[in-house]
Short mmCIF file of C-alpha atoms in Angstrom, two decimals:
data_model
loop_
_atom_site.label_atom_id
_atom_site.label_comp_id
_atom_site.label_asym_id
_atom_site.label_seq_id
_atom_site.Cartn_x
_atom_site.Cartn_y
_atom_site.Cartn_z
CA UNK A 1 -70.24 83.75 25.17
CA UNK A 2 -69.91 85.32 28.53
CA UNK A 3 -66.39 85.19 29.84
CA UNK A 4 -65.44 84.19 33.66
CA UNK A 5 -63.97 86.50 35.05
CA UNK A 6 -61.16 83.52 35.61
CA UNK A 7 -60.66 83.43 31.97
CA UNK A 8 -60.32 86.17 29.88
CA UNK A 9 -58.26 86.97 26.60
CA UNK A 10 -56.77 90.03 28.46
CA UNK A 11 -55.64 87.79 31.43
CA UNK A 12 -51.67 87.78 30.67
CA UNK A 13 -51.73 83.65 31.24
CA UNK A 14 -54.17 83.19 28.35
CA UNK A 15 -51.54 85.43 26.25
CA UNK A 16 -48.68 83.15 27.59
CA UNK A 17 -50.49 79.79 26.97
CA UNK A 18 -51.20 81.26 23.27
CA UNK A 19 -47.47 82.14 22.77
CA UNK A 20 -46.30 79.10 23.65
CA UNK A 21 -48.66 76.53 22.23
CA UNK A 22 -48.04 78.73 18.79
CA UNK A 23 -44.12 78.31 19.65
CA UNK A 24 -44.26 74.84 20.87
CA UNK A 25 -47.32 72.73 19.71
CA UNK A 26 -45.92 69.39 21.22
CA UNK A 27 -45.89 70.93 24.47
CA UNK A 28 -47.83 68.95 27.00
CA UNK A 29 -50.20 70.77 29.92
CA UNK A 30 -47.63 69.85 32.59
CA UNK A 31 -44.64 71.58 30.74
CA UNK A 32 -46.83 74.74 29.77
CA UNK A 33 -48.08 74.78 33.59
CA UNK A 34 -44.55 74.52 34.79
CA UNK A 35 -42.80 77.11 32.05
CA UNK A 36 -45.66 79.45 32.95
CA UNK A 37 -45.25 78.76 36.86
CA UNK A 38 -49.23 77.98 37.28
CA UNK A 39 -50.93 75.09 38.71
CA UNK A 40 -51.34 71.72 36.10
CA UNK A 41 -55.29 72.52 36.61
CA UNK A 42 -55.29 75.94 35.83
CA UNK A 43 -53.17 75.17 32.77
CA UNK A 44 -56.00 72.56 32.20
CA UNK A 45 -58.79 75.10 32.39
CA UNK A 46 -57.59 77.90 30.47
CA UNK A 47 -56.30 75.25 27.57
CA UNK A 48 -59.67 73.50 26.97
CA UNK A 49 -61.91 77.17 27.47
CA UNK A 50 -59.46 77.98 24.73
CA UNK A 51 -60.21 75.02 22.38
CA UNK A 52 -64.18 75.53 23.73
CA UNK A 53 -63.86 78.96 22.29
CA UNK A 54 -62.46 77.95 18.79
CA UNK A 55 -58.65 79.81 19.55
CA UNK A 56 -57.00 76.04 19.82
CA UNK A 57 -57.26 72.80 18.17
CA UNK A 58 -55.75 69.56 19.80
CA UNK A 59 -54.61 66.94 17.77
CA UNK A 60 -53.58 63.14 19.07
CA UNK A 61 -50.12 62.06 18.02
CA UNK A 62 -47.34 59.57 19.00
CA UNK A 63 -44.45 61.11 21.20
CA UNK A 64 -41.01 59.72 20.79
CA UNK A 65 -41.69 57.52 24.31
CA UNK A 66 -44.60 55.98 22.02
CA UNK A 67 -47.24 57.27 23.83
CA UNK A 68 -50.38 58.75 22.40
CA UNK A 69 -50.32 62.83 23.27
CA UNK A 70 -51.98 65.96 22.47
CA UNK A 71 -50.24 68.53 19.64
CA UNK A 72 -52.36 71.83 20.60
CA UNK A 73 -52.37 74.25 17.00
CA UNK A 74 -54.03 77.55 16.74
CA UNK A 75 -56.72 78.08 14.57
CA UNK A 76 -57.19 81.57 12.33
CA UNK A 77 -59.02 82.24 15.55
CA UNK A 78 -56.69 81.38 17.76
CA UNK A 79 -53.83 83.66 15.86
CA UNK A 80 -56.43 86.76 15.66
CA UNK A 81 -56.82 86.27 19.22
CA UNK A 82 -53.04 86.13 20.09
CA UNK A 83 -52.08 89.02 18.08
CA UNK A 84 -55.34 91.29 19.65
CA UNK A 85 -53.86 90.11 23.08
CA UNK A 86 -50.51 90.98 22.23
CA UNK A 87 -51.50 94.13 20.73
CA UNK A 88 -53.66 94.96 24.29
CA UNK A 89 -50.77 93.39 26.62
CA UNK A 90 -48.64 95.79 24.92
CA UNK A 91 -49.99 99.10 24.84
CA UNK A 92 -50.95 98.48 28.69
CA UNK A 93 -47.35 97.30 29.41
CA UNK A 94 -46.25 100.68 27.33
CA UNK A 95 -48.96 102.88 29.90
CA UNK A 96 -47.21 100.80 33.18
CA UNK A 97 -43.30 101.81 32.05
CA UNK A 98 -44.32 105.74 31.11
CA UNK A 99 -46.23 106.02 34.63
CA UNK A 100 -42.82 104.09 36.09
CA UNK A 101 -40.85 106.47 34.50
CA UNK A 102 -42.60 109.77 35.59
CA UNK A 103 -42.51 108.08 38.76
CA UNK A 104 -38.85 107.42 38.99
CA UNK A 105 -37.80 111.23 37.76
CA UNK A 106 -40.23 112.69 40.63
CA UNK A 107 -38.81 110.59 43.07
CA UNK A 108 -35.26 111.33 41.79
CA UNK A 109 -36.03 115.35 42.19
CA UNK A 110 -37.27 114.94 45.76
CA UNK A 111 -33.93 113.44 46.55
CA UNK A 112 -31.77 116.34 44.82
CA UNK A 113 -34.33 118.70 46.41
CA UNK A 114 -33.28 117.11 49.64
CA UNK A 115 -29.26 117.62 49.34
CA UNK A 116 -28.67 113.91 49.01
CA UNK A 117 -25.54 113.19 47.13
CA UNK A 118 -26.27 113.26 43.52
CA UNK A 119 -25.46 109.87 42.32
CA UNK A 120 -29.37 109.51 41.99
CA UNK A 121 -30.25 109.09 38.52
CA UNK A 122 -31.29 112.43 36.46
#
């Protein structure tokens, strides 16, 4: 099944939703959206996409206000997808960190060579 550009397992928001669901399966879509800083519509779309791909299962339950709510649970495929996405995200962040470190060192060297006071990190 081809993934649209809007839904992609490499999307950081998808990984964050998988993490939220794993940590707090009772959260509503509105609560997930608020935690991630995205619209409820986007959270709904991403969660439905995860359900459609078999990564998340939704079950009905009665919450403390005696209202019917959904409980979102990661399936075994969802756990695997989360692990793979976490690995890719970690690798990407480590590469970004290394590039940033190199850039900081280059900038610090330029500042030192310019004669500006030595309070710049070595």
